[in-house]
CSV table of C-alpha atoms and ligand atoms in Angstrom, one decimal:
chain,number,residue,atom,x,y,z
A,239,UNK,CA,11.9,-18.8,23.2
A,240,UNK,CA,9.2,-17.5,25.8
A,241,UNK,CA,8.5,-13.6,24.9
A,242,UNK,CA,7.1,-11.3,26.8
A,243,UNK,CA,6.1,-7.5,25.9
A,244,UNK,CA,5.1,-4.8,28.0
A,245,UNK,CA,6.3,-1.4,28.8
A,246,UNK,CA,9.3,-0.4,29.8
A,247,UNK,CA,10.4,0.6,33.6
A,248,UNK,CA,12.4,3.2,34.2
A,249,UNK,CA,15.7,1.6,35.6
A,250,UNK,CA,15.7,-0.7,32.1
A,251,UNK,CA,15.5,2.6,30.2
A,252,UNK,CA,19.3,2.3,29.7
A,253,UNK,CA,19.1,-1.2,28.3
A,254,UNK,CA,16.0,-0.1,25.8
A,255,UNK,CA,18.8,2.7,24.4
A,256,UNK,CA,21.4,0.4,24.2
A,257,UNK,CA,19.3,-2.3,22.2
A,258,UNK,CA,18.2,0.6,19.8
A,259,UNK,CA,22.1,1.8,19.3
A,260,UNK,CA,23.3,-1.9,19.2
A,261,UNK,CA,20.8,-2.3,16.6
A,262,UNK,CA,21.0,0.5,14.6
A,263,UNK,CA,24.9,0.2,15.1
A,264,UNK,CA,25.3,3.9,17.0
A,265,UNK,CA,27.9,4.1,20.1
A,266,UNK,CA,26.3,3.9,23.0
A,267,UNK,CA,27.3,6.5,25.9
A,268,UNK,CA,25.8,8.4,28.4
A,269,UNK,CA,25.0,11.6,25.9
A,270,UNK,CA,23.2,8.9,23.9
A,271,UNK,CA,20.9,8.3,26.4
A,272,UNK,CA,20.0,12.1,27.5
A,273,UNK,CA,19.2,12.8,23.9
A,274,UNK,CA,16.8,10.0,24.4
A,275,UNK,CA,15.6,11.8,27.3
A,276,UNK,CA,13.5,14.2,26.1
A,277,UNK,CA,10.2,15.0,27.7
A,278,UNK,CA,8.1,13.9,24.2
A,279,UNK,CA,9.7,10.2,24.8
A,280,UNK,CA,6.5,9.5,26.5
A,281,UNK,CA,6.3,5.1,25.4
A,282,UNK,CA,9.1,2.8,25.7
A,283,UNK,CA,8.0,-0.6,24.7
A,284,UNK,CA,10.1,-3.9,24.9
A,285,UNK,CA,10.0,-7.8,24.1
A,286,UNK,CA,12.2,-9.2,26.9
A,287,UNK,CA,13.4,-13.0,26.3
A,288,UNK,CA,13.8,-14.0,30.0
A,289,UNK,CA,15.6,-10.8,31.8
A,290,UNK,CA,17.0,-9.6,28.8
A,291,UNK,CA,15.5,-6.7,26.7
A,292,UNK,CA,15.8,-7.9,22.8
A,293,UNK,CA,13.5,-5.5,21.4
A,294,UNK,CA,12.4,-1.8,21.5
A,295,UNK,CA,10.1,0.5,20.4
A,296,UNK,CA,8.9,3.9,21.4
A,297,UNK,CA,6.9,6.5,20.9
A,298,UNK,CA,7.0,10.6,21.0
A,299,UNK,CA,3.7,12.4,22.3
A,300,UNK,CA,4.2,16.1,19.9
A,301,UNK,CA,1.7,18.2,18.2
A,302,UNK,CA,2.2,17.8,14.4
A,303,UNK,CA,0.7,20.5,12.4
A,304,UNK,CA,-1.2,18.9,9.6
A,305,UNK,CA,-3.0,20.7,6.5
A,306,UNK,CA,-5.6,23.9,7.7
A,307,UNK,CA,-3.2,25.0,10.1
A,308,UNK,CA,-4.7,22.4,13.3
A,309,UNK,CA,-1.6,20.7,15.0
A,310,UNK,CA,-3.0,17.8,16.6
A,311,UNK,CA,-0.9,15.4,18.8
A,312,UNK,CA,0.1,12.5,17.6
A,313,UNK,CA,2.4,9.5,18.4
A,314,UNK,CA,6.0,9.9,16.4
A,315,UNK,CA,7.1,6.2,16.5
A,316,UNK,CA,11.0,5.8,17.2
A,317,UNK,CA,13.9,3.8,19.2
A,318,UNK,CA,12.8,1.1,17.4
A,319,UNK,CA,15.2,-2.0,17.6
A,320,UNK,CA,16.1,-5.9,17.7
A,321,UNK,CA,18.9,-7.4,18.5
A,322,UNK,CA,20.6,-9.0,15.5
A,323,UNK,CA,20.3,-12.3,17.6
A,324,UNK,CA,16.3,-12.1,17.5
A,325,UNK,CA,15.5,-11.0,14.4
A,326,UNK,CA,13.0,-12.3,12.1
A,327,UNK,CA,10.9,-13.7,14.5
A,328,UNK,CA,7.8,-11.7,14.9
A,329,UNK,CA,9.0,-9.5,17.9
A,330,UNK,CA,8.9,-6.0,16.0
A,331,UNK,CA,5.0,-7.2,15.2
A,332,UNK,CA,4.6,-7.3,18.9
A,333,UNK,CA,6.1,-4.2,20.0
A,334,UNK,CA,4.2,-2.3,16.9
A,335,UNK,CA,0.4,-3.6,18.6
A,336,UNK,CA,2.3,-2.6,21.8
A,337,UNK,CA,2.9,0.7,20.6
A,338,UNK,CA,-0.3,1.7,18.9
A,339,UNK,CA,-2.3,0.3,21.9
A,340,UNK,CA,-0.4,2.7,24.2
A,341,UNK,CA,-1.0,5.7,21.3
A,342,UNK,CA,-4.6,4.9,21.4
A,343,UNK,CA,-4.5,4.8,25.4
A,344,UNK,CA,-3.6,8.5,24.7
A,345,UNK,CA,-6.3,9.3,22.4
A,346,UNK,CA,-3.6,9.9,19.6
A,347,UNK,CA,-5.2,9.2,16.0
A,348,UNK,CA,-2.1,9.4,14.0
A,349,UNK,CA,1.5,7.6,14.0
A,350,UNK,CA,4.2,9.1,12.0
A,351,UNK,CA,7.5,8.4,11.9
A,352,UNK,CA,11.0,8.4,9.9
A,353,UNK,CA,12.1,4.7,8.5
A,354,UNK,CA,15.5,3.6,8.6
A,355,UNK,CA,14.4,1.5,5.3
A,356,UNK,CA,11.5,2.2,3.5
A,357,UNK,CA,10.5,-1.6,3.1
A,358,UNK,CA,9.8,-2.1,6.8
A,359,UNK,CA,6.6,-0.3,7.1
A,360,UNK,CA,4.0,-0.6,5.0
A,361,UNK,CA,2.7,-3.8,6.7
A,362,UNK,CA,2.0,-1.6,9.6
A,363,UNK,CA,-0.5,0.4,7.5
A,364,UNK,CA,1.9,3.4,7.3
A,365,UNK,CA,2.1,5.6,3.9
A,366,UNK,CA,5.1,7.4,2.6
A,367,UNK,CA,3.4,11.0,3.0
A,368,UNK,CA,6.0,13.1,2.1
A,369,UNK,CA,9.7,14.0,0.2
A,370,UNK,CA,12.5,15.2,1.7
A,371,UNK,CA,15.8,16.2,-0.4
A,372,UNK,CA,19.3,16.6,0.1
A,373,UNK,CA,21.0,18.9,-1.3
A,374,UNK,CA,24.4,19.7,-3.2
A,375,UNK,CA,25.0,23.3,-4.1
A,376,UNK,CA,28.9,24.2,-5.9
A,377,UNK,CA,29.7,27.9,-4.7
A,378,UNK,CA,29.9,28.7,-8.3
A,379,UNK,CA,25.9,28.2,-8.3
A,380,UNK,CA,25.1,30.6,-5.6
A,381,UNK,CA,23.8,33.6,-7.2
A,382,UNK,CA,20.2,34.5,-6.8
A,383,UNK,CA,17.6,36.4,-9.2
A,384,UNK,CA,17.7,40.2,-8.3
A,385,UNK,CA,15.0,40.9,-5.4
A,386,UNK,CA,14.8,43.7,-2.9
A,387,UNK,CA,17.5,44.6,-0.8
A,388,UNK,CA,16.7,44.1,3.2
A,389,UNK,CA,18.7,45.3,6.4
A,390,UNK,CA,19.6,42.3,7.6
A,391,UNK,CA,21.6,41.7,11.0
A,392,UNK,CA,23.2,38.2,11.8
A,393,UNK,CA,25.0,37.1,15.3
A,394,UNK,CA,26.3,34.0,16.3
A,395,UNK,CA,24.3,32.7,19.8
A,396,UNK,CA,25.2,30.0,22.3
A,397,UNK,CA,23.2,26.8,23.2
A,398,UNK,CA,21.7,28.9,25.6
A,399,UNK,CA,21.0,31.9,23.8
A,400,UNK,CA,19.5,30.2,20.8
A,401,UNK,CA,16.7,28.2,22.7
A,402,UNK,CA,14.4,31.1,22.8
A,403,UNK,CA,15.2,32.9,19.6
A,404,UNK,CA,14.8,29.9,17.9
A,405,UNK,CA,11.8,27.9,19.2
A,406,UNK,CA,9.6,31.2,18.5
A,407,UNK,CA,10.4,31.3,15.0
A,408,UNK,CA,10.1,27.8,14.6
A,409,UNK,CA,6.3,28.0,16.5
A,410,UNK,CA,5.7,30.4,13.8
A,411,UNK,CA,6.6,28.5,10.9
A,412,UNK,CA,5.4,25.3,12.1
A,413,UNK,CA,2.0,27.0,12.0
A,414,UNK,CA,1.7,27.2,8.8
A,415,UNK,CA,4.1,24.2,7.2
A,416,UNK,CA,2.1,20.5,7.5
A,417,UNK,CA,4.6,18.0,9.4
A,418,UNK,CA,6.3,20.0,11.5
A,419,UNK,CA,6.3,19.2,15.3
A,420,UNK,CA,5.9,21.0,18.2
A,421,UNK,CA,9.6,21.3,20.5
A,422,UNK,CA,10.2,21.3,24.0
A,423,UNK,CA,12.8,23.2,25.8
A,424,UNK,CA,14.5,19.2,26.2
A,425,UNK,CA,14.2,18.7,22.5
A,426,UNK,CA,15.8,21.8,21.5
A,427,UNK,CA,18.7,21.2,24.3
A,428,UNK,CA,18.6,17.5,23.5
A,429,UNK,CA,18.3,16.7,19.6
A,430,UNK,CA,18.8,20.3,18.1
A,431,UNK,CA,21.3,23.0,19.2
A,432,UNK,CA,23.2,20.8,21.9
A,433,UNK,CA,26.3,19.4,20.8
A,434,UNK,CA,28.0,17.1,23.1
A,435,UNK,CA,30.7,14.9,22.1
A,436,UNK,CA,28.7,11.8,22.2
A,437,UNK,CA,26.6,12.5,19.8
A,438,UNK,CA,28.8,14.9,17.6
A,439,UNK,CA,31.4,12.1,16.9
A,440,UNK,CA,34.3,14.0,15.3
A,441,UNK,CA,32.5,15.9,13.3
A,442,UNK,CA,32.8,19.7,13.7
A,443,UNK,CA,31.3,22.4,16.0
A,444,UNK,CA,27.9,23.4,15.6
A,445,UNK,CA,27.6,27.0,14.5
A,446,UNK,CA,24.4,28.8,15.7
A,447,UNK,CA,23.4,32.0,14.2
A,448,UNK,CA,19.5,34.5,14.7
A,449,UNK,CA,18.9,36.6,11.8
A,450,UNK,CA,17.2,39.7,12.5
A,451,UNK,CA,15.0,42.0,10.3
A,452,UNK,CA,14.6,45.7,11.4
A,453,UNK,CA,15.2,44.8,15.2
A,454,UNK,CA,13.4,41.4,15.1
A,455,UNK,CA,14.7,37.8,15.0
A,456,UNK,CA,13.4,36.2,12.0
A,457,UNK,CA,15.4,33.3,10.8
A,458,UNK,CA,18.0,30.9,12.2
A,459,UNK,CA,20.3,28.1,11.1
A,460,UNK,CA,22.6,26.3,12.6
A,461,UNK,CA,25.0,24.4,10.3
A,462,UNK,CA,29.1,22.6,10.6
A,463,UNK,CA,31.8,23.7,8.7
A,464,UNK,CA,34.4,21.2,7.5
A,465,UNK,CA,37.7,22.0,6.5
A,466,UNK,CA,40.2,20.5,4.0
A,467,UNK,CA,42.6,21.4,1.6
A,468,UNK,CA,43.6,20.4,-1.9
A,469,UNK,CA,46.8,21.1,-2.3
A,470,UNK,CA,47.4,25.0,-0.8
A,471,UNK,CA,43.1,25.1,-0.9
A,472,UNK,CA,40.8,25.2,1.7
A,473,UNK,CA,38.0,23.0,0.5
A,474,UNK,CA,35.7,23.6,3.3
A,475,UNK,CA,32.1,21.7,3.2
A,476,UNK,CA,28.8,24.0,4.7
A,477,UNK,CA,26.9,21.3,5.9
A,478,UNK,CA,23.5,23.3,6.9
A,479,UNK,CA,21.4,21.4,9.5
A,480,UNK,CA,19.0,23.3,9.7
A,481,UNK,CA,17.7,27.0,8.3
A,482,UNK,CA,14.1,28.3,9.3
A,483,UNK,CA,12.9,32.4,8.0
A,484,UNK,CA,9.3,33.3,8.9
A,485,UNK,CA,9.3,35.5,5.7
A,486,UNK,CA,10.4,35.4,2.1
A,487,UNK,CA,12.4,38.5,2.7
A,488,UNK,CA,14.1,36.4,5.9
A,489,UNK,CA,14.5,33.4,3.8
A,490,UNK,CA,16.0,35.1,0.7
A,491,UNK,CA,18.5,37.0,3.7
A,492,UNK,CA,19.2,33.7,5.6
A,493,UNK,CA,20.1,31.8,2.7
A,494,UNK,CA,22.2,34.5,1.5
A,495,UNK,CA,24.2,34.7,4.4
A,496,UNK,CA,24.8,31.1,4.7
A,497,UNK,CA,26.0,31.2,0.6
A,498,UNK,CA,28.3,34.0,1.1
A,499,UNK,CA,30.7,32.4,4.0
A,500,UNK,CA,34.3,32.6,2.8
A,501,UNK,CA,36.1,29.8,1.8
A,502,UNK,CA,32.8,27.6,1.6
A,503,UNK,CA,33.4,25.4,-2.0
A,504,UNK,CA,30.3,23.2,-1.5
A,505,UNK,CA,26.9,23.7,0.4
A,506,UNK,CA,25.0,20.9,1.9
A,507,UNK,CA,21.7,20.9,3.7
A,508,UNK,CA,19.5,18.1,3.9
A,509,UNK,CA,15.9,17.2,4.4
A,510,UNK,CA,14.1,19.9,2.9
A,511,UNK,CA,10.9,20.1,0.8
A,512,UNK,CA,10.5,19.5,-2.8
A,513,UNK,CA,8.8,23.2,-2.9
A,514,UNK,CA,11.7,24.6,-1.0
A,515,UNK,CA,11.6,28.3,-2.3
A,516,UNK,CA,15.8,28.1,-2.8
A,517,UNK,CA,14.5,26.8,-6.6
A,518,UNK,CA,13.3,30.5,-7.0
A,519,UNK,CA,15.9,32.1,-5.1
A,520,UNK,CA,18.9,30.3,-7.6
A,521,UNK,CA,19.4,31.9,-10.6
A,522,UNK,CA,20.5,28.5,-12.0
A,523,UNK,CA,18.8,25.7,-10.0
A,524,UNK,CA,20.0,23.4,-12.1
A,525,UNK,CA,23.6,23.8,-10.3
A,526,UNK,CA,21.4,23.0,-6.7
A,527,UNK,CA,21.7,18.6,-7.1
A,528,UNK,CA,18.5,17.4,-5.2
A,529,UNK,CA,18.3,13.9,-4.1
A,530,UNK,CA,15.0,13.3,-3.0
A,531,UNK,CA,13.6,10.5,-1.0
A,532,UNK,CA,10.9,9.4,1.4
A,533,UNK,CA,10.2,11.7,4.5
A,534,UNK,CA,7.2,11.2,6.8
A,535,UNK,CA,5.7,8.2,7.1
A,536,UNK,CA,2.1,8.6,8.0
A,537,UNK,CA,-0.5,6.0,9.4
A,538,UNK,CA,-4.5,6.7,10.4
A,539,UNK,CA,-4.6,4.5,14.0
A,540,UNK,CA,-8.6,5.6,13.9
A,541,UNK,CA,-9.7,6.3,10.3
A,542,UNK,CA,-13.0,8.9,11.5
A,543,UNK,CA,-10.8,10.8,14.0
A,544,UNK,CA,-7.8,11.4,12.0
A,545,UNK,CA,-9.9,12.6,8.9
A,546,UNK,CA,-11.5,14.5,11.0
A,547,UNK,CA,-8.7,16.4,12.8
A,548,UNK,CA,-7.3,18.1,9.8
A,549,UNK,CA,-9.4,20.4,7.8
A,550,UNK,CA,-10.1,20.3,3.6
A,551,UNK,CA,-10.6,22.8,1.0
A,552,UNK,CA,-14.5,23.3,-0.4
A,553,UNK,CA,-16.0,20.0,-2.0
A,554,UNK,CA,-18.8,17.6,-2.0
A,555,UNK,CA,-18.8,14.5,0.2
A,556,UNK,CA,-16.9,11.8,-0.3
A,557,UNK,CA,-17.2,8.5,0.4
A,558,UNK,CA,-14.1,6.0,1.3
A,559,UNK,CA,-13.8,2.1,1.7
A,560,UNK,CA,-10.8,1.6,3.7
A,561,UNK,CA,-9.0,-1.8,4.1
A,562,UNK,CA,-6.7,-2.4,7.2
A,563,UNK,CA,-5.4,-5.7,7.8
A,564,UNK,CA,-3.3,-4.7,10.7
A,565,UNK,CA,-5.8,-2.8,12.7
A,566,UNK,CA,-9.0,-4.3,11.0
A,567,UNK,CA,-11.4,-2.2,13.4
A,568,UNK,CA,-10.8,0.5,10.8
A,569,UNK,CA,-11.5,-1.8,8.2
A,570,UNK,CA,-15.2,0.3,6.4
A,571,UNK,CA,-16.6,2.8,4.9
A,572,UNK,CA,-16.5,6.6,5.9
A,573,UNK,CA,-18.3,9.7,4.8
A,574,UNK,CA,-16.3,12.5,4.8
A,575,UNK,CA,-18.4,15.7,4.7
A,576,UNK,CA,-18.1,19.2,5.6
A,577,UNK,CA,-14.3,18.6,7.4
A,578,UNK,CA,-16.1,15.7,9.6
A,579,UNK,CA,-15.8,11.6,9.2
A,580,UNK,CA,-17.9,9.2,10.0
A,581,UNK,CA,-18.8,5.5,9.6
A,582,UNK,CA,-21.5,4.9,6.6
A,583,UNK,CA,-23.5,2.3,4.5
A,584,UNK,CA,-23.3,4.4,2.0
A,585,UNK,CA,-21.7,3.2,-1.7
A,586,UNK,CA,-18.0,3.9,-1.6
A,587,UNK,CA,-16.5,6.2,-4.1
A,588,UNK,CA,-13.2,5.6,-3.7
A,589,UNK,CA,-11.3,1.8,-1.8
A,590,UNK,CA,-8.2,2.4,-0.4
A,591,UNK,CA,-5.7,0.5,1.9
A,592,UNK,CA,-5.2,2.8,4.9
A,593,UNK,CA,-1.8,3.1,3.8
A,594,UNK,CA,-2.3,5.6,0.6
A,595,UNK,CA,-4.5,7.3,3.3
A,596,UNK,CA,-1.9,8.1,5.3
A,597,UNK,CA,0.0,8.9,2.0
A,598,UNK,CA,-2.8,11.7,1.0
A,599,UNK,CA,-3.3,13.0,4.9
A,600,UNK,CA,-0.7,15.8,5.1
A,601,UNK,CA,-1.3,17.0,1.5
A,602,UNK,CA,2.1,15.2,0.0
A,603,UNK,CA,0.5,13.2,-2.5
A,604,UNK,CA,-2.4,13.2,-4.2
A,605,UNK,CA,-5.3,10.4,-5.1
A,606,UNK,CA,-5.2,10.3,-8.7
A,607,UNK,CA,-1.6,9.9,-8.2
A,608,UNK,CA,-1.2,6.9,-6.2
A,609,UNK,CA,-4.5,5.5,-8.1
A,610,UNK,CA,-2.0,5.6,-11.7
A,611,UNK,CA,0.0,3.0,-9.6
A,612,UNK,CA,-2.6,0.7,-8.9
A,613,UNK,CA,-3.2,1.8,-5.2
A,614,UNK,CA,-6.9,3.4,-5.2
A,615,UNK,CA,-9.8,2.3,-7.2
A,616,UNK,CA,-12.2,4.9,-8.6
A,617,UNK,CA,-15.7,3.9,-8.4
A,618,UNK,CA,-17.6,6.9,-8.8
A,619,UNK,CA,-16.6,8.9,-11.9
A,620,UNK,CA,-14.7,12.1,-10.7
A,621,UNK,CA,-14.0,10.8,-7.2
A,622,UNK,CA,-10.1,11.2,-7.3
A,623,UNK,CA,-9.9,14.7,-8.7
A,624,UNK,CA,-12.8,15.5,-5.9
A,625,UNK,CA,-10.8,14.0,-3.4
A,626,UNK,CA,-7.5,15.4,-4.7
A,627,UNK,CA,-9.0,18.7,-4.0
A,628,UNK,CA,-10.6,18.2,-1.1
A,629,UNK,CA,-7.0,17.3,0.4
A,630,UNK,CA,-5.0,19.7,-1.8
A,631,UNK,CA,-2.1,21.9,0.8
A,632,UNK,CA,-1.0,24.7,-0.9
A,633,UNK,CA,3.0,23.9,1.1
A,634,UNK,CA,4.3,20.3,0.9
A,635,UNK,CA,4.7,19.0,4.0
A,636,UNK,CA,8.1,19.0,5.8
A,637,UNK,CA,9.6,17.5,8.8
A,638,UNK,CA,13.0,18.7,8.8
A,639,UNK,CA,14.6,16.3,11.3
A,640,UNK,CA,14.9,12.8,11.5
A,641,UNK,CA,13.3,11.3,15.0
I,715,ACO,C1,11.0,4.4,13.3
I,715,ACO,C2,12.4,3.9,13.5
I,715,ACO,O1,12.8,3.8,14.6
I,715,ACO,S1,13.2,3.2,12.1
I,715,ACO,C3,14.5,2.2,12.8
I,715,ACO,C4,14.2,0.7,12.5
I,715,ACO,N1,15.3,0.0,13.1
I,715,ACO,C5,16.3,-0.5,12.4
I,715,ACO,O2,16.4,-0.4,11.1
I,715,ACO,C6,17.4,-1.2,13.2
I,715,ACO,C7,17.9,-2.5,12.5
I,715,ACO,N2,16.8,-3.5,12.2
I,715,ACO,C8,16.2,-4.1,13.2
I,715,ACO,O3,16.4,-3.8,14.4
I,715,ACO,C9,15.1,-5.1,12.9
I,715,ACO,O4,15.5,-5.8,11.7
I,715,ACO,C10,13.7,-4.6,12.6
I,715,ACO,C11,13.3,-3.8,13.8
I,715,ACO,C12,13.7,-3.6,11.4
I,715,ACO,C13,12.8,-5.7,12.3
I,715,ACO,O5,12.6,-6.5,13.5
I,715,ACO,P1,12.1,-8.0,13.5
I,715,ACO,O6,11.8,-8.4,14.8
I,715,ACO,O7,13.1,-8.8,12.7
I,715,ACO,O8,10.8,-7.9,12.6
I,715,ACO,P2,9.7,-9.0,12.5
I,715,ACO,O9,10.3,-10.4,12.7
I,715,ACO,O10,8.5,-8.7,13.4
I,715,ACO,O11,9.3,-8.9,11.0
I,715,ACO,C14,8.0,-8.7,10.6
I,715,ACO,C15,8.0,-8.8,9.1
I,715,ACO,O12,8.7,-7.7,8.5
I,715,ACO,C16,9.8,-8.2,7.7
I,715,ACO,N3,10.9,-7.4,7.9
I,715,ACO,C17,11.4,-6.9,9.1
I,715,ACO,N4,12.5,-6.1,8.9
I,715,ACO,C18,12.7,-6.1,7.6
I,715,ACO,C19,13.7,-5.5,6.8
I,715,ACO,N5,14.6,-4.7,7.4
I,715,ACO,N6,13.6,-5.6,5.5
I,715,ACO,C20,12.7,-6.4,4.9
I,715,ACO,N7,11.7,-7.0,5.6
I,715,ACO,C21,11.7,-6.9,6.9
I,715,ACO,C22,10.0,-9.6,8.1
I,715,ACO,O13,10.6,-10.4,7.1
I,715,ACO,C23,8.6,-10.1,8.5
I,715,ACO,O14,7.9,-10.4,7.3
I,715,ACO,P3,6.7,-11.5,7.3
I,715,ACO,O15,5.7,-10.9,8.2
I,715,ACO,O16,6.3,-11.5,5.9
I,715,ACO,O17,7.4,-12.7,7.8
């Protein structure tokens, strides 16, 4: 078998789709491929064995707020796929150099992305970086803690409608919350609030709804309701997809809302943060059933760049050794000092692989915690807990959608 990788032209994009649904086991039809479509899809990368495209990878180009409130852009890696017939035989490896050649082409100094299992990429030199959790709420556990009483107003909005509303609240949110990404018109239409059959596959309408706050929209959600019955009972599901407030009066309102819709037995929403502020909105949390897992997946594709594009709290220098076998030009030692990184001779005070780097970047996880499982050695006395703060985010970072 003679491989070949490069990227891909536009009239194979429908064959790089199909590869990533045949792999991934996802109908492929036409909808498919326009939510594919968006305008941040800006790398499509392929091994072709002959003719035939066996392998893809891809790559979004969004701006990812990360910890100081700076939302560079970064690569979000995605569509990535091999046929079940070539498996196992090194062509992901090539389409991952591939990809990160055509991120760096693009001056992009961070990859992130979602895994479909969370044993796939840590070769790659990504780190988990941060925790996402579904939730199960009973409607007997909705009540909340008393808190003040606002004048809320909710409507239901079309696709349409809803672009607008939503993206602006979203922009302001994202400003402030490490790991969200920036939306284009095509990615709200596209992956959000459009709803075409393809993609909806049986499952029920979407609901849209604004939330306003004396005259001004302030929170959204959009969310299905699923209907059965048990016996003469309507057992309906609230599966919330997604619900963004730009305040903690909003939030408290929006959630509210969403707990109070008749005939609702269960509550679902998934993806959100570990500090989601519903755990001091309950007045029983324990009734809310978290399962939390990996999120983000973060990985440093130029060490002294990526350190330097977020921004830290007060704290001395710090010195890193950083090991990466994948990209070993970022295999060294940096000084970070005074928000800036930079290659050095000096003594290191911490070695790391690049991975747990990418763990810490966003503020998820801290030093002293991956160094209790072995991952970081602490050279100079102090060094984790400087570092630790130094990094600290006062939010957990949260990417609410799968890309
Ligand atoms: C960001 C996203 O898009 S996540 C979506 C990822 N896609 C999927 O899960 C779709 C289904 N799976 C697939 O298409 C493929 O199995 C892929 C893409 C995960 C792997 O592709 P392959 O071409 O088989 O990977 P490749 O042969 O390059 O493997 C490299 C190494 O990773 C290991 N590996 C690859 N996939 C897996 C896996 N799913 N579980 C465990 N190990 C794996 C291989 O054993 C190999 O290890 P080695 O270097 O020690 O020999």
């Amino acid at each position: 078998m003679s491989l070949e990788f490069r990227a891909v032209a536009a009239h194979e994009i429908s064959d790089y789709v199909r590869v990533v649904c045949t792999a991934m086991g996802f109908p492929f039809n036409p909808d498919r491929l326009g939510r594919s479509s968006v305008p941040e899809h800006e790398i499509r990368y392929a091994a072709f064995d002959g003719d035939m495209l066996v392998g893809a990878a891809g790559s979004f180009t969004f701006r990812m707020t990360v910890p100081g409130g700076v939302s560079p852009e970064i690569g979000g890696l995605t569509h990535v796929g091999v046929l079940p017939t070539h498996r196992r035989r090194g062509i992901l490896t090539g389409l991952m150099r591939g990809v990160f050649e055509e991120n760096r082409k693009r001056g992009q100094a961070v990859s992130a992305l979602y895994a479909s299992e969370g044993v796939i990429y840590g070769r790659y030199g990504y780190g988990m970086a941060s925790l996402g959790g579904d939730i199960e709420l009973p409607r007997h556990g909705t009540a909340f803690v008393d808190g003040p009483q606002v004048d809320a107003h909710v409507r239901y909005v079309t696709e349409d409608e809803s672009i607008p509303l939503f993206s602006s609240i979203w922009d302001r949110v994202r400003a402030e919350s490490p790991g969200m990404c920036s939306r284009s018109e095509g990615w709200w239409r596209g992956r959000r609030v459009g709803d075409p059959d393809g993609v909806r596959a049986g499952r029920p309408p979407l609901q849209r709804i604004v939330l306003e706050l004396e005259g001004r929209p302030a929170g959204y959600a959009f969310y299905r309701s699923a209907t059965g019955f048990d016996g003469f009972h309507l057992v309906n599901t609230l599966d919330i997809v997604e619900a963004i407030a730009d305040s903690p009066a909003a939030t408290r309102a929006l959630w509210r809302w969403l707990l109070d819709l008749d005939l609702v037995t269960t509550v679902k929403a998934s993806l959100l943060p570990p500090d989601h502020p519903l755990f001091f909105l309950l007045a029983s949390a324990r009734d809310m059933r978290m399962r939390v897992s990996d999120n983000l997946w973060v990985r440093l594709l130029d060490v002294a760049a990526a350190l330097s594009q977020r921004k830290y709290n007060e704290g001395p220098p710090i010195v890193f050794h950083v090991n990466d076998t994948f990209v070993p030009s970022n295999t060294g030692r940096y000084l970070l000092e005074n928000g800036t990184a930079r290659p050095t001779d000096l003594a290191p005070d911490l070695s790391l692989d690049v991975n747990a780097l990418g763990s810490a970047y966003l503020g998820g996880f801290t030093f002293t915690q991956m160094a209790r499982a072995g991952r970081i050695l602490e050279h100079t006395p102090g060094a984790l807990r400087s570092a630790d703060l130094l990094f600290h985010s006062p939010r957990a970072p949260w990417c609410p959608e799968i890309f």
